[in-house]
PDB file of C-alpha atoms in Angstrom:
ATOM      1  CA  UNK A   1      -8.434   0.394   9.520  1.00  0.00           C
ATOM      2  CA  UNK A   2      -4.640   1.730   9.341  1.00  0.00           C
ATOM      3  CA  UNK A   3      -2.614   0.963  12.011  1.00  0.00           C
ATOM      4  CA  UNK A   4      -0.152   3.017  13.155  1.00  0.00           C
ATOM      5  CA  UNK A   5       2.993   2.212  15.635  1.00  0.00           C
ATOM      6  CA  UNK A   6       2.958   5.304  18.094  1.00  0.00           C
ATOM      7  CA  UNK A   7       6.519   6.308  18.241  1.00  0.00           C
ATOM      8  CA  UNK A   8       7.227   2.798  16.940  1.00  0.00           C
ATOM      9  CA  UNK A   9       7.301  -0.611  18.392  1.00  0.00           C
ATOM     10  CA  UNK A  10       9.404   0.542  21.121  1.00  0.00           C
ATOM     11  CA  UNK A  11       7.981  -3.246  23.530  1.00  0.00           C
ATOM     12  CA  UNK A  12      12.154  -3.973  23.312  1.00  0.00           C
ATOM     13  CA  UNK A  13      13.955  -1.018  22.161  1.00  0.00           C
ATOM     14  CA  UNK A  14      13.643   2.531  22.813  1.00  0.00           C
ATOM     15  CA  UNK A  15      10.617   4.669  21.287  1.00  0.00           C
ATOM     16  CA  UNK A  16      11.402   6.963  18.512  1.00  0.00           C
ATOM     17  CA  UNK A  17      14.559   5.231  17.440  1.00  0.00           C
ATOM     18  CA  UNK A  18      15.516   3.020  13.999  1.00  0.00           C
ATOM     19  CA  UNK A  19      15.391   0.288  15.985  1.00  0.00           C
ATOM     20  CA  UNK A  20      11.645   1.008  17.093  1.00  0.00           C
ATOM     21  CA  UNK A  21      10.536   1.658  13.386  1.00  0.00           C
ATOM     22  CA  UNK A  22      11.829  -1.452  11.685  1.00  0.00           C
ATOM     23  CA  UNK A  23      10.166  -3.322  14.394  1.00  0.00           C
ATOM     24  CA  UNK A  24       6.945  -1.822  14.021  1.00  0.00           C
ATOM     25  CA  UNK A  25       7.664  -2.857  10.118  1.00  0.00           C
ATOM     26  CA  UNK A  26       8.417  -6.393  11.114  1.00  0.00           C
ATOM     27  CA  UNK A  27       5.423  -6.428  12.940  1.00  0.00           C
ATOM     28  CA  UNK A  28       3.467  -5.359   9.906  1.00  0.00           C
ATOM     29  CA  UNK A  29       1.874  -2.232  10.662  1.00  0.00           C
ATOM     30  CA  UNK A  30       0.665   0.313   8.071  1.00  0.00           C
ATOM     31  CA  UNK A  31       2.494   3.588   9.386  1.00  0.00           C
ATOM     32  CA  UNK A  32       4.409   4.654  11.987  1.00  0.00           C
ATOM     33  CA  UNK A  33       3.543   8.091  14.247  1.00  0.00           C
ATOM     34  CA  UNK A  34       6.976  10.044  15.589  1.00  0.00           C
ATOM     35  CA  UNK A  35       7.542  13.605  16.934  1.00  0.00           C
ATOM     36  CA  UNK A  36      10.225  16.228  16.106  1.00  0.00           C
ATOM     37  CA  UNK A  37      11.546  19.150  18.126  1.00  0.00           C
ATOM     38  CA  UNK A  38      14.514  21.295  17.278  1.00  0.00           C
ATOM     39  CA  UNK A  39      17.699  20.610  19.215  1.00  0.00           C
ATOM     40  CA  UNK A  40      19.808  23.932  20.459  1.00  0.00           C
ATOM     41  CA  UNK A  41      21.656  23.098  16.987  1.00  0.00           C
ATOM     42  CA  UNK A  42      18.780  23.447  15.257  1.00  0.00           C
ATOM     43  CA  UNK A  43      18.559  19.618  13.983  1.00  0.00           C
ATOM     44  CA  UNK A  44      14.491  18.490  13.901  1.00  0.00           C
ATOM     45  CA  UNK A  45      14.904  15.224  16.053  1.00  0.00           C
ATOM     46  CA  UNK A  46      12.426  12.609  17.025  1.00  0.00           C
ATOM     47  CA  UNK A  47      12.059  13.260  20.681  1.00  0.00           C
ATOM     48  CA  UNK A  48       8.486  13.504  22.200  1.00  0.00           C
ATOM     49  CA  UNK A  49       8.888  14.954  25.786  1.00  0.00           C
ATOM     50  CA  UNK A  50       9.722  18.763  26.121  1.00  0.00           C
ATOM     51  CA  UNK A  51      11.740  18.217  29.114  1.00  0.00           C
ATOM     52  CA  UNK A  52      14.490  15.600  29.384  1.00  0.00           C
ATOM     53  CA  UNK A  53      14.750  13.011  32.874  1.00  0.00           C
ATOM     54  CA  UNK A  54      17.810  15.423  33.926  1.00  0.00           C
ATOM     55  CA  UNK A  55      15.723  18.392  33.744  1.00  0.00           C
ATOM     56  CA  UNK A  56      17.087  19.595  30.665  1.00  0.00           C
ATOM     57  CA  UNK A  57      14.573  20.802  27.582  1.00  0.00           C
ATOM     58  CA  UNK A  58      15.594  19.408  24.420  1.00  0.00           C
ATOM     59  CA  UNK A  59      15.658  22.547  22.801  1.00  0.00           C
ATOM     60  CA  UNK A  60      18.898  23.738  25.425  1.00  0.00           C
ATOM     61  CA  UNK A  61      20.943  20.583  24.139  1.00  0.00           C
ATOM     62  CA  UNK A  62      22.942  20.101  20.902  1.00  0.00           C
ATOM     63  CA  UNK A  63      21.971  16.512  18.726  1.00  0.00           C
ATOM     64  CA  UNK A  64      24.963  14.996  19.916  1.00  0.00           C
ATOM     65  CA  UNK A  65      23.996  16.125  23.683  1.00  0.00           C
ATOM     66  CA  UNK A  66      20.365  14.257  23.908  1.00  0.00           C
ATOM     67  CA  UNK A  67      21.959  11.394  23.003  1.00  0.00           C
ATOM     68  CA  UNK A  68      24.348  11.378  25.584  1.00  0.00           C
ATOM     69  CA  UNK A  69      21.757  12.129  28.259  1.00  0.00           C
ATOM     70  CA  UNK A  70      18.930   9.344  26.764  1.00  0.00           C
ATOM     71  CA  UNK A  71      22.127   6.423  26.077  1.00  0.00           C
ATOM     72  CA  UNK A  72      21.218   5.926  23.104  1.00  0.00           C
ATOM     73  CA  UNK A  73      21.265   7.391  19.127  1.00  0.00           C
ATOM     74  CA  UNK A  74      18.287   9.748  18.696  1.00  0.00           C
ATOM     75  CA  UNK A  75      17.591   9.814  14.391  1.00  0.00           C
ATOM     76  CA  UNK A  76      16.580  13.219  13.030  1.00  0.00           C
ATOM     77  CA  UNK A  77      13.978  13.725  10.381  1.00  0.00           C
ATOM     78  CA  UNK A  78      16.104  13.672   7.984  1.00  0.00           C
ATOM     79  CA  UNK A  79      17.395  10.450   8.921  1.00  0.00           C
ATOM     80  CA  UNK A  80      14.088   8.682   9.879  1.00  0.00           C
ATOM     81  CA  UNK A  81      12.308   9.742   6.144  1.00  0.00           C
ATOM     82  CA  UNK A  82      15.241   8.434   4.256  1.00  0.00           C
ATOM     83  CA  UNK A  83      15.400   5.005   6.069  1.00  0.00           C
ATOM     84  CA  UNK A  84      11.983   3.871   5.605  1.00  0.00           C
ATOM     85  CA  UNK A  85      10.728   5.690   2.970  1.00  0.00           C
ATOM     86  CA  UNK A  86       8.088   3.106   1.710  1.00  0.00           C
ATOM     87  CA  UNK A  87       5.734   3.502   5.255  1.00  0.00           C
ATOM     88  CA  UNK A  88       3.012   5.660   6.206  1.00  0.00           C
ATOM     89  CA  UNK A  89       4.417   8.359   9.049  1.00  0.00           C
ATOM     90  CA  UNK A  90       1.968  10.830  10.839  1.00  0.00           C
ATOM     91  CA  UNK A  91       4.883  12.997  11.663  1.00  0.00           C
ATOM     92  CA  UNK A  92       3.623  15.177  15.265  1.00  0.00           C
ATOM     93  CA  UNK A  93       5.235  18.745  14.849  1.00  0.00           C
ATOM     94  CA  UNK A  94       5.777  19.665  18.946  1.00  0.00           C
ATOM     95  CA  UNK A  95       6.442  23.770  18.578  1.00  0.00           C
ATOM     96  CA  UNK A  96       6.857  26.144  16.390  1.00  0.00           C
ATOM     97  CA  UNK A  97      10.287  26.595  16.757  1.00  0.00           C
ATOM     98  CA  UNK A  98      12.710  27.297  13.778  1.00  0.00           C
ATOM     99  CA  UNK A  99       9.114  25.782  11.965  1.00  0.00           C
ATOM    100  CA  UNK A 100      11.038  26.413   8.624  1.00  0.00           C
ATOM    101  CA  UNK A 101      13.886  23.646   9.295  1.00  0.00           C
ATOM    102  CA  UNK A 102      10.998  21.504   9.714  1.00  0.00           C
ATOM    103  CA  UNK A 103       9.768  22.822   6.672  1.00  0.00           C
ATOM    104  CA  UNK A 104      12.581  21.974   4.532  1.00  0.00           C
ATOM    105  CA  UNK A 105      13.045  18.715   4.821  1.00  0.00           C
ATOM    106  CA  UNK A 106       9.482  17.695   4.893  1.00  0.00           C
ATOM    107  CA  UNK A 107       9.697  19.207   1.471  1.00  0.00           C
ATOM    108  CA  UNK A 108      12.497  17.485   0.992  1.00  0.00           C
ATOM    109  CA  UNK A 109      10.661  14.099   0.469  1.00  0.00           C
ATOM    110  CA  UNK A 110       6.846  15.745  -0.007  1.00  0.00           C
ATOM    111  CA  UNK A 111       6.453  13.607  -3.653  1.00  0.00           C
ATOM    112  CA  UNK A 112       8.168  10.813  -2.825  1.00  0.00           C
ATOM    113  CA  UNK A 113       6.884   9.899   0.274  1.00  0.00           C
ATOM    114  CA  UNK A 114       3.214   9.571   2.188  1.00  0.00           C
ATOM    115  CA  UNK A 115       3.294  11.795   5.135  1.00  0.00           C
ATOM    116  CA  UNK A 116       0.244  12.857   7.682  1.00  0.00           C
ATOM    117  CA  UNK A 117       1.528  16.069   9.658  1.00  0.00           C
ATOM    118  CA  UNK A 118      -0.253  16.735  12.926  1.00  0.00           C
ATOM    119  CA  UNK A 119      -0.304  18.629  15.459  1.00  0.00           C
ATOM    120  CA  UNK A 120      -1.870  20.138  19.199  1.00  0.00           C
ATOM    121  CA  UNK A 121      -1.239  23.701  17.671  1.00  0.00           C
ATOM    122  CA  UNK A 122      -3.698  24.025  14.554  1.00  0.00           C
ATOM    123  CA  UNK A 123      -2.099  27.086  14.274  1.00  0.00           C
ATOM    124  CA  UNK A 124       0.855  25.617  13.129  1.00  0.00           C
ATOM    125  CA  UNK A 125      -1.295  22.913  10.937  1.00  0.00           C
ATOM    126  CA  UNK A 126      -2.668  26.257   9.180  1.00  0.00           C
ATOM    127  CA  UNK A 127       0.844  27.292   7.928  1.00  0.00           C
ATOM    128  CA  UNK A 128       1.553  23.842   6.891  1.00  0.00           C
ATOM    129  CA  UNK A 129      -1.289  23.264   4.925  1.00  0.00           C
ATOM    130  CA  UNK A 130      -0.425  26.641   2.620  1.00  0.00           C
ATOM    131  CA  UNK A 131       3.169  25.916   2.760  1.00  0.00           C
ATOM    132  CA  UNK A 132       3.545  22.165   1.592  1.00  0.00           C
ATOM    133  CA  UNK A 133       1.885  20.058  -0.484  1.00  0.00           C
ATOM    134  CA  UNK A 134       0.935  17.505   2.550  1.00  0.00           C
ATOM    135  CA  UNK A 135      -1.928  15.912   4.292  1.00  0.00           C
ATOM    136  CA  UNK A 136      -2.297  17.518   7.536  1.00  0.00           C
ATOM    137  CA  UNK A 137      -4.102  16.463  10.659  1.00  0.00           C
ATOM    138  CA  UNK A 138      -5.842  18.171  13.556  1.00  0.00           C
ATOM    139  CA  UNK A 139      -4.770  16.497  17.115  1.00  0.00           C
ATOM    140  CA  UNK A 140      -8.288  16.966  19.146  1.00  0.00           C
ATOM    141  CA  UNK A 141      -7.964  16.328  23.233  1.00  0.00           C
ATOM    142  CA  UNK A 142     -10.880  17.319  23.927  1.00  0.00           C
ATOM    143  CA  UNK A 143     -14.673  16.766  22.491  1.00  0.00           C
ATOM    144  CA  UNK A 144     -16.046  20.213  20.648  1.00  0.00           C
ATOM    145  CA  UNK A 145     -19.715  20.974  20.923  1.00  0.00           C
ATOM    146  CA  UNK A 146     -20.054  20.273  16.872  1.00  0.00           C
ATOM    147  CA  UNK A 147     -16.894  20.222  14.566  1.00  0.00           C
ATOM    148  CA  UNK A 148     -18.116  23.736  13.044  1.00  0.00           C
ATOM    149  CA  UNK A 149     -16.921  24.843  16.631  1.00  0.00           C
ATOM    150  CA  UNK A 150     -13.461  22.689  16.287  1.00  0.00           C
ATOM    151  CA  UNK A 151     -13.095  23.965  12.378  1.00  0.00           C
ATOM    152  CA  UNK A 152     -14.634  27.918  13.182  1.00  0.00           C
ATOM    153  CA  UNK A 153     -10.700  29.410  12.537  1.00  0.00           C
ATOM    154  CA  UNK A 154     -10.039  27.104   9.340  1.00  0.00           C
ATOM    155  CA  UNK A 155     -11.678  28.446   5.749  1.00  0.00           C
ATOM    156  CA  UNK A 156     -11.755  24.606   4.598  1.00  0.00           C
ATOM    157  CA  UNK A 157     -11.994  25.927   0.899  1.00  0.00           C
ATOM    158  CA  UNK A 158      -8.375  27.699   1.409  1.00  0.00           C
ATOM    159  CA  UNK A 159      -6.663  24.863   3.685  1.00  0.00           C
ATOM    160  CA  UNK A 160      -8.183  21.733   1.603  1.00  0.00           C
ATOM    161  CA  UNK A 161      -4.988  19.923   3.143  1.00  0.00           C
ATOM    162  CA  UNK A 162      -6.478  19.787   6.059  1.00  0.00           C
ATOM    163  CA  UNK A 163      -8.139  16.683   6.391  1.00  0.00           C
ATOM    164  CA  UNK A 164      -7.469  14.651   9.144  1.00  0.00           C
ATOM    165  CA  UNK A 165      -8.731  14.844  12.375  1.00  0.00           C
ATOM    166  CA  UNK A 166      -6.494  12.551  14.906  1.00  0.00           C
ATOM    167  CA  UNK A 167      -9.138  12.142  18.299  1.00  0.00           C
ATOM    168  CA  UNK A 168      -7.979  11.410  21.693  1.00  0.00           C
ATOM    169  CA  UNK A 169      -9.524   8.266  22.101  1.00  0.00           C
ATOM    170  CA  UNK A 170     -10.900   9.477  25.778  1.00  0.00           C
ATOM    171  CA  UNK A 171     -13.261  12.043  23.557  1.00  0.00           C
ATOM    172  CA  UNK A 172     -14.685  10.094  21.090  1.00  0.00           C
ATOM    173  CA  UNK A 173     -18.087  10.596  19.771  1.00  0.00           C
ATOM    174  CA  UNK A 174     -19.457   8.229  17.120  1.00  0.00           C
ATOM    175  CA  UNK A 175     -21.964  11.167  15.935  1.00  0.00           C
ATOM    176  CA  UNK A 176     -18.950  13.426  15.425  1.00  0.00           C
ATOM    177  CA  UNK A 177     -17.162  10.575  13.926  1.00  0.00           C
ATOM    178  CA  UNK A 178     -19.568  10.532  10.976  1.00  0.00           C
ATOM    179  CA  UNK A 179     -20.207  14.495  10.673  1.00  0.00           C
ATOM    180  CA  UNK A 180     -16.319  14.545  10.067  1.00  0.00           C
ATOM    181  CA  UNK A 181     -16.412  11.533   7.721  1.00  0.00           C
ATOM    182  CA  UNK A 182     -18.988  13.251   5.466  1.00  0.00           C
ATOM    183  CA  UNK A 183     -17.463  16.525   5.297  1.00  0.00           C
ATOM    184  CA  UNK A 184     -14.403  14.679   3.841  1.00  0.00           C
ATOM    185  CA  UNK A 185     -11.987  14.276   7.048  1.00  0.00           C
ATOM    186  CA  UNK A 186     -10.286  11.395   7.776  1.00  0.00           C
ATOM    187  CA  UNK A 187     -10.784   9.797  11.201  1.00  0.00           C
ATOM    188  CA  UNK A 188      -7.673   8.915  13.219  1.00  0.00           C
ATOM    189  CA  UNK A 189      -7.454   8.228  17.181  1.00  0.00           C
ATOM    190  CA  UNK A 190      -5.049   7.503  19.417  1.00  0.00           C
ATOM    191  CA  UNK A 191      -4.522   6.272  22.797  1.00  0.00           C
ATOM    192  CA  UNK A 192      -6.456   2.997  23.300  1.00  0.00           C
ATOM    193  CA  UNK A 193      -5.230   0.685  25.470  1.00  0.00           C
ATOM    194  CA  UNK A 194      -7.287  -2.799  25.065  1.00  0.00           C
ATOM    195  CA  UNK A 195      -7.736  -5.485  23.222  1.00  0.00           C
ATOM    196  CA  UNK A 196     -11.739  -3.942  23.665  1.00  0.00           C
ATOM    197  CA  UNK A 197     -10.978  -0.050  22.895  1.00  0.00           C
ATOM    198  CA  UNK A 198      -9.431  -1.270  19.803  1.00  0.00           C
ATOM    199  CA  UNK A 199     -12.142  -3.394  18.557  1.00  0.00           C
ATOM    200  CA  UNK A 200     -14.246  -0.080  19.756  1.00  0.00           C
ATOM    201  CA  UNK A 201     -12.633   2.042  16.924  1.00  0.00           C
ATOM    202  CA  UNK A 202     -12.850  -0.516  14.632  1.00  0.00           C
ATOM    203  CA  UNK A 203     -16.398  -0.845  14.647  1.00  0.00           C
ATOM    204  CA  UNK A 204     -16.978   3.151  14.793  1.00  0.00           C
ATOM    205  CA  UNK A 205     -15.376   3.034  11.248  1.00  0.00           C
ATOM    206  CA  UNK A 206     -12.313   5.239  11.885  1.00  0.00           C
ATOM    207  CA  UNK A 207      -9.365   5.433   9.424  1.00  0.00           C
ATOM    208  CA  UNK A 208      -6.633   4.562  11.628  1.00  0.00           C
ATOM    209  CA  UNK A 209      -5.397   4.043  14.885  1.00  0.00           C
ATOM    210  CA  UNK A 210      -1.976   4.942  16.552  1.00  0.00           C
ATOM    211  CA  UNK A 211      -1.064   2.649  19.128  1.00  0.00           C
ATOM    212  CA  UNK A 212       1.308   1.394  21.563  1.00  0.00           C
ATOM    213  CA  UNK A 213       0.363  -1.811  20.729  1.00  0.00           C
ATOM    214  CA  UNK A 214       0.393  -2.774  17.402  1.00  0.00           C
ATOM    215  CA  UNK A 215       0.541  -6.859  17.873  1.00  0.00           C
ATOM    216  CA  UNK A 216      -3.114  -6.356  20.007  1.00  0.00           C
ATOM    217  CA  UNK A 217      -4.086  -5.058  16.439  1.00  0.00           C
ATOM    218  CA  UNK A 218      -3.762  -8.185  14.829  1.00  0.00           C
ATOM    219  CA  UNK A 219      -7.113  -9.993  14.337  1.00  0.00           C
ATOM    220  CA  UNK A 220      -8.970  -7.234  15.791  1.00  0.00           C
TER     221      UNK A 220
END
């Protein structure tokens, strides 16, 4: 089972930062999950929340701008891919905002590095899978009656990139779980907490888990 550092190791430093990335490297995980949203400057930065502590949304401030609201250096995508480009990253795509800036500089690093995009809007997972040559991922938050009903607006045999499903861990259902696994998805989840809901995901076989908590991993 993968493990993934949600937004980093961020236990010391701040999430979604260098800083938080190496350490989730120094504490030996297999991948690290981050989220991008387009500044006012149109710069894809790894910032998860919409709507800044001041009030602010991230998309009515400049690069330079978030940083001097958060304190602290915010890297873009750019910046992120090129510093660690030997680790796993399950990058979450927030909007669909300027989606082609996004775009370009996943393509910028498509054959050279391993990257999992993902996202709430499978809409915007649907564009991605035609338009680069990337793994792409399904973010499920809720449970579906069957996973025909969760796949019914994806033709699997024209969006083969499509295969990952990344389940809230709240939803989980091992039956689900093993329809997906046999119709060729990988399994990811996020969101456990425990020592227990990690061992829990373990032992329902799935692929990988993205955590807050990567040194609870170790042993399980």
């Amino acid at each position: 089972m993968l493990i993934l550092a949600h937004r980093g190791y961020h236990a010391a430093v701040a999430e979604n930062t260098l800083e938080a990335f190496e350490a989730a490297i120094m504490a030996g995980v297999n991948g690290i999950e981050t989220d991008v949203r387009m500044s006012r400057d149109g710069v894809p930065v790894l910032v998860h929340d919409r709507v800044m502590a001041t009030g602010q949304a991230v998309s009515d401030l400049a690069h330079r701008e978030i940083e001097g609201v958060l304190g602290y250096k915010i890297p873009t995508l750019d910046e992120a891919l090129a510093h660690f480009p030997d680790i796993l990253w399950n990058i979450e795509i927030k909007t669909l905002d300027r989606l082609s800036t996004v775009f370009g500089v996943l393509e910028k690093y498509q054959t050279r590095h391993r990257i999992i995009v993902s996202s709430f809007r499978h809409d915007l997972i649907a564009i991605c899978a035609s338009s680069l040559k990337l793994n792409c991922g399904l973010l499920v938050a809720h449970r579906p009656q069957t996973l025909d009903s969760l796949l019914a607006d994806f033709d699997r045999d024209g969006n083969a990139r499509i295969n990952h499903l990344v389940w809230d861990y709240n939803v989980l259902d091992e039956a689900l779980l093993m329809q997906a696994a046999a119709n060729g998805f990988r399994n990811f989840v996020y969101g456990p907490v425990t020592r227990a809901e990690h061992e829990e995901c373990r032992q329902m076989g799935v692929d990988g888990v993205i955590t807050d908590y990567p040194l609870l991993m170790q042993g399980v």
